C-alpha positions as a LaTeX table, in Angstrom:
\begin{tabular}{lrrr}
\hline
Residue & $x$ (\AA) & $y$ (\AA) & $z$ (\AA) \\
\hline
Unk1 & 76.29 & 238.05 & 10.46 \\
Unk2 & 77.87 & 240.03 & 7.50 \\
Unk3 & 76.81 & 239.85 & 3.69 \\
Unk4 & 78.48 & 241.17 & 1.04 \\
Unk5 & 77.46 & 242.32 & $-2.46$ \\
Unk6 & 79.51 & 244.43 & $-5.05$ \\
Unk7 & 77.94 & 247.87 & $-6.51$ \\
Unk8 & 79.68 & 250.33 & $-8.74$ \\
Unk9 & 83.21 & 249.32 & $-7.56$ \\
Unk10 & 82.14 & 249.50 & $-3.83$ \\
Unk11 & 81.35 & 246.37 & $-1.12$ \\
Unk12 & 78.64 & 246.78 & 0.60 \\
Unk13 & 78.48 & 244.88 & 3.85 \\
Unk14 & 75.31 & 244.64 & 5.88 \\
Unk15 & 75.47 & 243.45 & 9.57 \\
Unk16 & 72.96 & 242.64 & 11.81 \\
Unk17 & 71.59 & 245.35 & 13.79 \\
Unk18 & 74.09 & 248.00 & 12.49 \\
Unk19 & 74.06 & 250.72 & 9.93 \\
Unk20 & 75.11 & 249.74 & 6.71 \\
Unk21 & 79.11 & 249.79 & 5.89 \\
Unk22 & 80.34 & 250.70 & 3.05 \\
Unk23 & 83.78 & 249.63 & 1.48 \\
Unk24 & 85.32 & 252.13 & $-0.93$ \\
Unk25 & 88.38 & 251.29 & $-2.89$ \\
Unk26 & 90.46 & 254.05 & $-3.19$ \\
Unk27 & 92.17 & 254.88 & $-6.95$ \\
Unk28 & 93.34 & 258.47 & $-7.11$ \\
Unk29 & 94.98 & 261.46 & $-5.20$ \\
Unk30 & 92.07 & 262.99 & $-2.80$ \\
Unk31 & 91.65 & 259.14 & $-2.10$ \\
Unk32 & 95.09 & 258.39 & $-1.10$ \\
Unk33 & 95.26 & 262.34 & 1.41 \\
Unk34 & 91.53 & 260.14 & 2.86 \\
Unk35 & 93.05 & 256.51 & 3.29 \\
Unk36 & 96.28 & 258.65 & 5.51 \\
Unk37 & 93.65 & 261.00 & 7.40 \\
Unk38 & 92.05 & 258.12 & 8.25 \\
Unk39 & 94.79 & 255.90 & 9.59 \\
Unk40 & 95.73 & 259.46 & 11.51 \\
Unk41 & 92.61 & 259.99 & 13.41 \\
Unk42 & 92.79 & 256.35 & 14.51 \\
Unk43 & 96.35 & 257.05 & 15.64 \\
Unk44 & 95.43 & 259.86 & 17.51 \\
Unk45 & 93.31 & 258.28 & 20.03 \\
Unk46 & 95.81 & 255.49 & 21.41 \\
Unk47 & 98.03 & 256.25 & 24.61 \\
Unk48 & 101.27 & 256.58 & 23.76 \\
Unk49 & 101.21 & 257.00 & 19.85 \\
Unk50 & 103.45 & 259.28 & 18.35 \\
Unk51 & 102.26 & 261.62 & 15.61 \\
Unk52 & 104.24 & 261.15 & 12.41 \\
Unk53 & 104.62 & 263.64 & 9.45 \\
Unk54 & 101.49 & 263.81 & 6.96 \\
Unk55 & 103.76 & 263.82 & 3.65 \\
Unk56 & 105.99 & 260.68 & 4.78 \\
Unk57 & 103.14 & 258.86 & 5.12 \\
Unk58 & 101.03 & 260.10 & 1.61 \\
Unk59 & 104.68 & 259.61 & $-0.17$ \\
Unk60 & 103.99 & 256.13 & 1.33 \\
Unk61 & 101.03 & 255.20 & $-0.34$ \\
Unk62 & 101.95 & 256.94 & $-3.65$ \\
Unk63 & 102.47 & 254.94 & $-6.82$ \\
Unk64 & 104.50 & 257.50 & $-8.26$ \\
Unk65 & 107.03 & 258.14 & $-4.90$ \\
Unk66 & 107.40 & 254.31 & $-2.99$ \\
Unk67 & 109.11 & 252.25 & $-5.06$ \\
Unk68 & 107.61 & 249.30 & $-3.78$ \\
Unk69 & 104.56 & 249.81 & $-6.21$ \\
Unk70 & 107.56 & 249.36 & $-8.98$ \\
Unk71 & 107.25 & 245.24 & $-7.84$ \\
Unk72 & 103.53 & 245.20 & $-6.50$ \\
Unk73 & 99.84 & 245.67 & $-7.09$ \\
Unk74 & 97.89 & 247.63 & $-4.46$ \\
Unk75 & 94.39 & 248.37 & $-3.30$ \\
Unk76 & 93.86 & 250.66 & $-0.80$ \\
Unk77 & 89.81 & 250.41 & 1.05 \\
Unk78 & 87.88 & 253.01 & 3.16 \\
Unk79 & 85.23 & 251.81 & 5.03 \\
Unk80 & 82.42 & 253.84 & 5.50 \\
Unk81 & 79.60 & 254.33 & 8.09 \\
Unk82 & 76.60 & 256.88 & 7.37 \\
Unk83 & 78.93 & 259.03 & 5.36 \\
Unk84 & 81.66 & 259.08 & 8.29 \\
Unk85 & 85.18 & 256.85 & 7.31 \\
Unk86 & 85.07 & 253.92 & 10.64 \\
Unk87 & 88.49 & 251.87 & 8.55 \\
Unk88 & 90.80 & 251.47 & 6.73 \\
Unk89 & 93.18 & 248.34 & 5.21 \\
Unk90 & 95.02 & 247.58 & 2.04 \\
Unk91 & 95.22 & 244.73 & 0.06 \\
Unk92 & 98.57 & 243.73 & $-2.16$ \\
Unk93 & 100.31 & 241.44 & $-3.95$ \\
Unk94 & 104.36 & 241.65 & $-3.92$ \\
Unk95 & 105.33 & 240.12 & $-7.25$ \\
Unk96 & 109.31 & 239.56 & $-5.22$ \\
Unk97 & 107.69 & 237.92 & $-2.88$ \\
Unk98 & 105.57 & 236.05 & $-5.01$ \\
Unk99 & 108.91 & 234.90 & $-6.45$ \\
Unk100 & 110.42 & 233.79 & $-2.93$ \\
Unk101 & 110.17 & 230.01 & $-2.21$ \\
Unk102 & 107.28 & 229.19 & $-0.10$ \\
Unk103 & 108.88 & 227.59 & 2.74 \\
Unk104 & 110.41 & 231.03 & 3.95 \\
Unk105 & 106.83 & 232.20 & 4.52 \\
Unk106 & 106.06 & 233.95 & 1.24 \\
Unk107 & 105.90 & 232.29 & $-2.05$ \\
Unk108 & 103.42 & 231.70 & $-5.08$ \\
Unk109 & 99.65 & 232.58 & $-3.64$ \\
Unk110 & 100.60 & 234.46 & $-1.43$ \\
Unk111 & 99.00 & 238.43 & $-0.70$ \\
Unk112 & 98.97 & 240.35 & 1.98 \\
Unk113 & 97.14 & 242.88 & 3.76 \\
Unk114 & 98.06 & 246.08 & 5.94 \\
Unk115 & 96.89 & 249.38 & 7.15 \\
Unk116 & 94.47 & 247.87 & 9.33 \\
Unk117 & 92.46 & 250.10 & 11.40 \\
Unk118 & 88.71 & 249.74 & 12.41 \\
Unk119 & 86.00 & 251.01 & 14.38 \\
Unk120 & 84.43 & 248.14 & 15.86 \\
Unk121 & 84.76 & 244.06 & 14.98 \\
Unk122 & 82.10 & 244.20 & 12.19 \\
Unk123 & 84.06 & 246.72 & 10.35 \\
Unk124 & 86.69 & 244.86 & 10.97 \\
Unk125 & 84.91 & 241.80 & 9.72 \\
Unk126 & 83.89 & 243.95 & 6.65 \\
Unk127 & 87.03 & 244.96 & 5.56 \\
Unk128 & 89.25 & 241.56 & 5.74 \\
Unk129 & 86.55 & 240.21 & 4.02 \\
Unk130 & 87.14 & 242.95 & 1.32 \\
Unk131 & 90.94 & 242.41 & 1.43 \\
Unk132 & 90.91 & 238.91 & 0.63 \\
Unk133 & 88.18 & 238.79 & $-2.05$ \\
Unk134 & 90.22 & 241.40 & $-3.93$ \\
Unk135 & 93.26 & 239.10 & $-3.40$ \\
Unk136 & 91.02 & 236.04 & $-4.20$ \\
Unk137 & 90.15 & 238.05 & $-7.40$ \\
Unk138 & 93.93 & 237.99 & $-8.14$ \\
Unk139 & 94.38 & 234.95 & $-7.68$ \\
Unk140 & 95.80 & 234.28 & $-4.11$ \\
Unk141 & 95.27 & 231.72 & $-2.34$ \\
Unk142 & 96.82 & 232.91 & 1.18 \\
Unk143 & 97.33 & 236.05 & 2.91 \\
Unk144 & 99.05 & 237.63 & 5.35 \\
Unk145 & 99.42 & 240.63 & 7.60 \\
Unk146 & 99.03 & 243.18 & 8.78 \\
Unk147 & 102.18 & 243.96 & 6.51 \\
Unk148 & 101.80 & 247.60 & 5.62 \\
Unk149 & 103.25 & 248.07 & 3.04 \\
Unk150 & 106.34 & 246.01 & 2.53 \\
Unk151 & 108.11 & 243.91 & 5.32 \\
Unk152 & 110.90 & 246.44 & 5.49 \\
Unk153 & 108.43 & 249.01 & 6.51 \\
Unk154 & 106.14 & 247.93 & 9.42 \\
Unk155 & 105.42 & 244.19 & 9.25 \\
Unk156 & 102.90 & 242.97 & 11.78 \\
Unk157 & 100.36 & 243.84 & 14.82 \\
Unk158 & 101.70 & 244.87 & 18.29 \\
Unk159 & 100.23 & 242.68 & 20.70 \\
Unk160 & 102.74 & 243.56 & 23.34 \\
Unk161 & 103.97 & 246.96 & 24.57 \\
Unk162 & 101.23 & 249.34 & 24.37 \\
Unk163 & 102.48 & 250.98 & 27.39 \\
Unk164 & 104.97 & 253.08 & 25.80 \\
Unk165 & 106.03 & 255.01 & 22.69 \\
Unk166 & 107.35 & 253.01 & 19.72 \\
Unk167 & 110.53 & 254.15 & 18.44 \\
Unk168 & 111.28 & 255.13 & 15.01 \\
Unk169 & 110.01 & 253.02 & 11.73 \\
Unk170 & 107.92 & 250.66 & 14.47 \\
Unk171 & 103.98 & 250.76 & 14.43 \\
Unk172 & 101.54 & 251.23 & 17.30 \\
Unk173 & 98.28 & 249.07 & 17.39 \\
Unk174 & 95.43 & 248.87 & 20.17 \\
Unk175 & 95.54 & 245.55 & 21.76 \\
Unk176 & 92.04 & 244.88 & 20.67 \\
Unk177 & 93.17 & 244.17 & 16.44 \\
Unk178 & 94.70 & 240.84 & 18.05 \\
Unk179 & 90.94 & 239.42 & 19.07 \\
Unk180 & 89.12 & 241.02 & 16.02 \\
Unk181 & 91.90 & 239.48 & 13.35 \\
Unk182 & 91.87 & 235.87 & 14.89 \\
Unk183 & 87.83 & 236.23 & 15.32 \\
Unk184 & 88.11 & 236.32 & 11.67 \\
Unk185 & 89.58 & 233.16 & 10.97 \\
Unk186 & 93.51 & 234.01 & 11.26 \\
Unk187 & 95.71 & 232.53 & 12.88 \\
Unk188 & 99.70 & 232.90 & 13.96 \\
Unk189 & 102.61 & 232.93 & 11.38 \\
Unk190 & 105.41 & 235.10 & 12.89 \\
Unk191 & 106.49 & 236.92 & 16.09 \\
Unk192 & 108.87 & 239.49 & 16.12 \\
Unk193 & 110.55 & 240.93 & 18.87 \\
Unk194 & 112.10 & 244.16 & 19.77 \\
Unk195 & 115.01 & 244.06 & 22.47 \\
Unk196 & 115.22 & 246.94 & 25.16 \\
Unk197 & 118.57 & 247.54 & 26.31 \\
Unk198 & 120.21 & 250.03 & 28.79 \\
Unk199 & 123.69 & 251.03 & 26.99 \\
Unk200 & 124.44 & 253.22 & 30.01 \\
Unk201 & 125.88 & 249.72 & 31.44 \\
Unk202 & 129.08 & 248.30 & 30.47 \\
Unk203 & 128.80 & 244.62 & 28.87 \\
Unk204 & 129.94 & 241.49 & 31.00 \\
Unk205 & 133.74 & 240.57 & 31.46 \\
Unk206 & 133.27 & 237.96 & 29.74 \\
Unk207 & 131.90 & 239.86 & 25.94 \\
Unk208 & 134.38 & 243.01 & 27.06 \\
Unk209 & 137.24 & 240.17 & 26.65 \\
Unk210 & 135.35 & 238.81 & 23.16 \\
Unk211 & 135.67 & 242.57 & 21.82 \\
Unk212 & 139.20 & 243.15 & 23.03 \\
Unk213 & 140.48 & 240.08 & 21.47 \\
Unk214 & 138.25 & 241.26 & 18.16 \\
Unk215 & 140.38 & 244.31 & 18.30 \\
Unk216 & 143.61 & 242.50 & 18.66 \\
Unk217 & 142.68 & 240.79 & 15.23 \\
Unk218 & 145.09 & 241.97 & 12.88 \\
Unk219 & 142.54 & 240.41 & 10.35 \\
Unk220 & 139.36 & 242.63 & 11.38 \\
Unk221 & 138.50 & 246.00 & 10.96 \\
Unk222 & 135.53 & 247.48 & 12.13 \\
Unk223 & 135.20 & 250.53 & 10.87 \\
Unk224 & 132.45 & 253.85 & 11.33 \\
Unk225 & 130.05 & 254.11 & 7.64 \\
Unk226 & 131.24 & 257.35 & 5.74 \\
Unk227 & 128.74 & 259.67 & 4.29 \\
Unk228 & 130.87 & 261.32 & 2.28 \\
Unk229 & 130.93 & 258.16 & 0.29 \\
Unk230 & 127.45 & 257.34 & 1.15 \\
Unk231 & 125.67 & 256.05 & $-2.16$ \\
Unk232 & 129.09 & 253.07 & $-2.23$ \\
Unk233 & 127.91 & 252.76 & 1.52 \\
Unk234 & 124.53 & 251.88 & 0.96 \\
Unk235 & 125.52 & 249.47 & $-1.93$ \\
Unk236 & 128.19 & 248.05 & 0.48 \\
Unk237 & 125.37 & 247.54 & 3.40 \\
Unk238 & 122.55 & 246.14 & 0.87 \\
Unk239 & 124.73 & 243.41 & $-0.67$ \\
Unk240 & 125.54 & 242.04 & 2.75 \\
Unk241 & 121.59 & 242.83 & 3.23 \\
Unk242 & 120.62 & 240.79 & 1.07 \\
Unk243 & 122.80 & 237.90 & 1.07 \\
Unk244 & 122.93 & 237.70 & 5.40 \\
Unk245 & 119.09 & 237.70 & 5.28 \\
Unk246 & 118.21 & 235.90 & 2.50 \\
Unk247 & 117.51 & 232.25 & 4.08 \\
Unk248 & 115.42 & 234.28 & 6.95 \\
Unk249 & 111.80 & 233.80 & 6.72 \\
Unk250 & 110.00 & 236.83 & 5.07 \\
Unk251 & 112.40 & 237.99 & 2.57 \\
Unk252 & 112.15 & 240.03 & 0.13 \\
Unk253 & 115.68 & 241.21 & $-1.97$ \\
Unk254 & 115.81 & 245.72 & $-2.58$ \\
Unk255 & 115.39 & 246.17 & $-5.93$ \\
Unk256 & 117.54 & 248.62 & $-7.50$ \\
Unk257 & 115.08 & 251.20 & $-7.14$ \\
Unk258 & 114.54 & 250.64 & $-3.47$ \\
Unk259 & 118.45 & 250.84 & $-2.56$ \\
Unk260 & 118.47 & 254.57 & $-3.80$ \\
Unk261 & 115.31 & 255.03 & $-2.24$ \\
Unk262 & 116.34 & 254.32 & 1.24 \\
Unk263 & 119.49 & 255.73 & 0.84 \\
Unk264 & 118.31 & 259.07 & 0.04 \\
Unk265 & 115.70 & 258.47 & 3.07 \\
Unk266 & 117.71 & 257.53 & 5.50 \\
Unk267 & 121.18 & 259.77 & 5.19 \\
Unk268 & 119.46 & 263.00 & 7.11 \\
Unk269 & 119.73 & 260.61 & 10.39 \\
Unk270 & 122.76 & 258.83 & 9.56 \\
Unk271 & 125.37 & 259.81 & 12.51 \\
Unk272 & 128.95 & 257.43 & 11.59 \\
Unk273 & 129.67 & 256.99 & 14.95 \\
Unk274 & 126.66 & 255.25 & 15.00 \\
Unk275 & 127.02 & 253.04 & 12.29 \\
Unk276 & 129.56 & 250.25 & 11.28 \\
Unk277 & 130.97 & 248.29 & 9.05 \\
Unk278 & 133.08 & 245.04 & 9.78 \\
Unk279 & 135.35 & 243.96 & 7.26 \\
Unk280 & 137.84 & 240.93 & 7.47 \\
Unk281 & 141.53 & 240.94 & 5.16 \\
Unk282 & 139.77 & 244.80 & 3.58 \\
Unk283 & 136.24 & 242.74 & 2.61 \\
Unk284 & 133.18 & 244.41 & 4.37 \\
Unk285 & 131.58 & 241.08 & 5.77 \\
Unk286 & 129.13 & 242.75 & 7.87 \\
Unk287 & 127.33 & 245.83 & 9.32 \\
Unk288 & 124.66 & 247.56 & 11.54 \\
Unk289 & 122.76 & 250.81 & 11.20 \\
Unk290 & 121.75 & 252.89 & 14.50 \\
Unk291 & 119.05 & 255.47 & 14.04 \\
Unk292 & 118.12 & 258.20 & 16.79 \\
Unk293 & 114.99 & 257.70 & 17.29 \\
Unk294 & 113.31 & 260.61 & 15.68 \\
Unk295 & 110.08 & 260.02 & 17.46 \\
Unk296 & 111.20 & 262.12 & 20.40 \\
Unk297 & 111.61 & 265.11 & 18.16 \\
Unk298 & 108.12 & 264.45 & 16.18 \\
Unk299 & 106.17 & 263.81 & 19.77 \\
Unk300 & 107.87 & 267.72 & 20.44 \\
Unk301 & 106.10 & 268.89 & 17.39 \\
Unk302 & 102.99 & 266.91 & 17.05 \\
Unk303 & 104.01 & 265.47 & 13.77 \\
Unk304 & 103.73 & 269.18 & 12.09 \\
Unk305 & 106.83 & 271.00 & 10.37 \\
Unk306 & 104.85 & 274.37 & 9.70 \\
Unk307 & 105.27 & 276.83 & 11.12 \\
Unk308 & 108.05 & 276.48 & 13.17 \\
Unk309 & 108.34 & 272.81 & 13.63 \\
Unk310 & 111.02 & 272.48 & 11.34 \\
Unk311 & 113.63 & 274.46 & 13.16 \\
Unk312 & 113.20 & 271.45 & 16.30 \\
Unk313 & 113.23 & 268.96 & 13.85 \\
Unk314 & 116.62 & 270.07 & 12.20 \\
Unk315 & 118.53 & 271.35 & 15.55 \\
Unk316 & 117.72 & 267.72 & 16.76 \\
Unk317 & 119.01 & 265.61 & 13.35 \\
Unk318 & 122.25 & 268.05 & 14.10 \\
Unk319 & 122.12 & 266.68 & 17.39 \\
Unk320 & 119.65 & 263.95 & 19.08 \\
Unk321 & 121.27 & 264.25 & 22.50 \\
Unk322 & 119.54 & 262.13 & 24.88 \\
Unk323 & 117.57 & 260.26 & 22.20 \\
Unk324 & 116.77 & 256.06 & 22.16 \\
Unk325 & 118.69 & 254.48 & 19.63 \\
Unk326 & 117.22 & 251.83 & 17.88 \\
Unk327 & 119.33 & 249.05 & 15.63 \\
Unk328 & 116.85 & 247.96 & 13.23 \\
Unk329 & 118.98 & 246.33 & 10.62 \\
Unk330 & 122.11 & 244.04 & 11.00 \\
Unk331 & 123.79 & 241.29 & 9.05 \\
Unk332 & 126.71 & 239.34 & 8.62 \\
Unk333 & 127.50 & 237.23 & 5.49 \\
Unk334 & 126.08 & 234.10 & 5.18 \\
Unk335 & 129.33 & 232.29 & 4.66 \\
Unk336 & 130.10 & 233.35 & 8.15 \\
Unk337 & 126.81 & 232.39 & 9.92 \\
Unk338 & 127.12 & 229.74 & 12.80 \\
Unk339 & 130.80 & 231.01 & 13.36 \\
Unk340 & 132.33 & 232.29 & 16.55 \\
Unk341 & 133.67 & 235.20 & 13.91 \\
Unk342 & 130.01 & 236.58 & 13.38 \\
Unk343 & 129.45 & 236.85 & 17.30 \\
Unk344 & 132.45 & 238.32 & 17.39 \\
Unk345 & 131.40 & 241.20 & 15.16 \\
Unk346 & 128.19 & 241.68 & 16.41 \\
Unk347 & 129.35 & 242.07 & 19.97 \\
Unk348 & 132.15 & 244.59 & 18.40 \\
Unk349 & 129.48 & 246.61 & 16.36 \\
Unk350 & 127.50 & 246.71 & 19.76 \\
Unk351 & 130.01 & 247.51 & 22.33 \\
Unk352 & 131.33 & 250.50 & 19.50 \\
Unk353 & 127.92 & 252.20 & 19.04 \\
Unk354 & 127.26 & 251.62 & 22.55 \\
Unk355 & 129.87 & 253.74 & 23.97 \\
Unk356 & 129.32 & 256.74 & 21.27 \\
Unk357 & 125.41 & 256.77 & 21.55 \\
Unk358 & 126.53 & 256.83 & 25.11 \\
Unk359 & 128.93 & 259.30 & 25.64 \\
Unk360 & 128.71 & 261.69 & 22.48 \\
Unk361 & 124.44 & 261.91 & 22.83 \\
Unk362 & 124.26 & 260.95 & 26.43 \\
Unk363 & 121.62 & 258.56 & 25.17 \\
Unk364 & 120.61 & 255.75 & 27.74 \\
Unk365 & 118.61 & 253.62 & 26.14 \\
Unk366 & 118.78 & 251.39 & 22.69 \\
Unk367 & 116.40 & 249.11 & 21.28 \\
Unk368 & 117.14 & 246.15 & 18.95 \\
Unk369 & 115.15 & 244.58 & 16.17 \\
Unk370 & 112.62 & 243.38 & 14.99 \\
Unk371 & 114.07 & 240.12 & 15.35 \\
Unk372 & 112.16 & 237.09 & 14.22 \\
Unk373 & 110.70 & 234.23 & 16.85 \\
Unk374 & 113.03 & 231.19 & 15.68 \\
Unk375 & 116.24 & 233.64 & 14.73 \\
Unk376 & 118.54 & 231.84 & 17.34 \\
Unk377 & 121.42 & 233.41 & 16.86 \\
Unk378 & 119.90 & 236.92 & 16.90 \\
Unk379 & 117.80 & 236.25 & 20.07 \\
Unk380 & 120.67 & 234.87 & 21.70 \\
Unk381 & 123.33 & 238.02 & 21.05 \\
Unk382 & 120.32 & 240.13 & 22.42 \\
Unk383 & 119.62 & 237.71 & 25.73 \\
Unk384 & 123.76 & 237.88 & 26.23 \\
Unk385 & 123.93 & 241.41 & 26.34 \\
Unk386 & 120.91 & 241.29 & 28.69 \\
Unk387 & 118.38 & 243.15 & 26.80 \\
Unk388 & 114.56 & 242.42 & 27.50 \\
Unk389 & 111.70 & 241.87 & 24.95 \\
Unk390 & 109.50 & 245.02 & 25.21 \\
Unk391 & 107.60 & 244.21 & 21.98 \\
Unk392 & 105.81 & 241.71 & 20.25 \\
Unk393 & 104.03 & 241.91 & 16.50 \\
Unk394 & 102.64 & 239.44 & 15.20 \\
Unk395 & 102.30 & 238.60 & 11.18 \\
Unk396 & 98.94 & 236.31 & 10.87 \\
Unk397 & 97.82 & 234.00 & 8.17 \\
Unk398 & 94.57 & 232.87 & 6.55 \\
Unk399 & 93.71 & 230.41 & 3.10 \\
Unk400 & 91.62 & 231.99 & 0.78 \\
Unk401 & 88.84 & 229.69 & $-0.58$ \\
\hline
\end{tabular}
């Protein structure tokens, strides 16, 4: 059993035949470097985890660097064990989200949690419990997660696929989180999925002829991004964004700030053979970004630019031959949805990055999503092309109160 009592900012849990736990909110700098060392020495110890760079993840958690804090409140915890950190989570409270209607999963109430490592169950006990009575404190009356930080960034808890590497921008949990969160009193919201897909194989007869007649279109264009024009680009890609996904459950709209955020942090693995956009009669109606997975260069390095990590790191952004390719974002236009024209440009958007990931990086593999559990048309491009779920994450829910 687990108490809980408040001292000098801290939560103090004491369980049963254990040493004491200590929850310590973190609120400045030194705190921050902690809460990221801690969530790295957890890392470290699962098969198959792939070291990421230090400073991506402190700009991360960094009030003054993520723009998400621009739209959200945020408490980051430590918990504590005779002087040694055993956890970590954060609590927070996305005011966009707050503003989304509650029947597409967010909505008024409704926090969050994320960054959720612990030792053992009762720390894991200890710091949920610490998550939602600061959200309880704010007023929520649900939360959800593990969403760390914001749903663009890595929503949920892998339950499925442990026995290999997660490609870029995906997170890598220990299949024991699943037990301690439900144990807790949470229980399933969401499933996401990612799709594994061997692009060394050409598509059925049957999509090749959907493509072909795509290209014979005199209305459609589908056309490689430019990054010589890349700031229009990124505006062009975020309005459909935002409009394709905005009925999906989980939303959350870029804010201004966010747009020129990603933009900035995504053009160093931009390749434009690997990225499209679809346009019908000159109007860009859809798209779909293709990153190299830059988790085979960071496994090469450990995670460490200095000393000489660096020089791998920027020979393979020139270059990623062989890498995974993962498709982590794609949209068409709402006004199109349900239409045999959106299927059409997905499977041209495929088929085009397929064959240059293919032959110009001599990649072999490619890896679609997350895609949500009930996103029919989504799930039913990636069964078509004859992908396979290799992932699952799971978003979980509790009331507060």
């Amino acid at each position: 059993m687990i108490t809980s009592k408040y001292e000098d900012g801290c939560v103090t849990d004491v369980t049963a035949n254990a040493v004491e736990i200590e929850i310590e909110p973190v609120n400045d700098k030194r705190g921050r470097a902690a809460f990221v060392d801690c969530g790295r020495a957890f890392s470290d110890r699962l098969p198959h985890f792939v070291p990421q760079i230090r400073g991506e993840q402190l700009e991360l958690v960094d009030p003054d660097k993520n723009p998400f804090f621009g739209h959200a409140r945020v408490q980051l915890f430590i918990a504590q064990r005779a002087g040694k950190p055993v956890g970590r989570i954060s609590a927070h409270i996305d005011e966009l989200a707050l503003a989304m209607p509650a029947a597409q999963g967010f909505g008024p109430g409704t926090g969050f949690f994320g960054y959720f490592d612990a030792e053992d169950e009762d720390v894991a006990r200890a710091l949920l419990s610490s998550a939602e009575a600061w959200l309880a404190g704010e007023g929520m009356k649900r939360v959800l997660g593990p969403i760390s930080l914001s749903i663009w960034e890595e929503p949920g808890l892998l339950v499925r696929g442990q026995d290999h590497p997660p490609m870029i921008m995906m997170g890598h949990h220990p299949a024991h989180y699943a037990g301690w969160i439900e144990s807790a009193g949470y229980t399933r919201a969401k499933s996401l999925y990612t799709y594994d897909l061997d692009i060394t194989r050409p598509f059925s007869p049957l999509i090749q002829r959907i493509v072909q007649s795509g290209h014979k279109n005199a209305r459609i264009n589908v056309r490689r991004v430019r990054k010589d024009r890349w700031d229009e680009e990124v505006a062009t890609i975020l309005a459909i964004l935002n409009d394709a996904w905005s009925d999906n459950w989980g939303f959350v709209p870029f804010s201004p700030a966010e747009v020129a955020y990603a933009g900035k942090k995504l053009r160093p693995i931009i390749h434009e053979e690997l990225n499209m956009i679809a346009e019908v009669d000159g109007r860009p109606v859809a798209f779909m970004l293709t990153f190299p997975d830059v988790n085979d260069a960071l496994a090469k390095i450990k995670g460490k630019l200095f000393p000489f990590g660096w020089l791998t790191m920027l020979r393979w952004l020139r270059h990623p031959k062989g890498a995974g390719m993962r498709v982590p974002l794609m949209g068409v236009l709402k006004e199109l949805h349900n239409t045999r024209m959106a299927s059409q440009l997905a499977f041209m958007m495929i088929e085009t990055i397929r064959q240059q990931a293919n032959l110009k990086f001599q990649s072999t593999r490619g890896e679609l999503g997350w895609v949500l559990d009930d996103n029919q048309g989504m799930n039913a491009i990636a069964d078509t092309i004859q992908s396979k779920i290799n992932r699952e994450y799971v978003i979980y829910e509790r009331m507060l109160g």
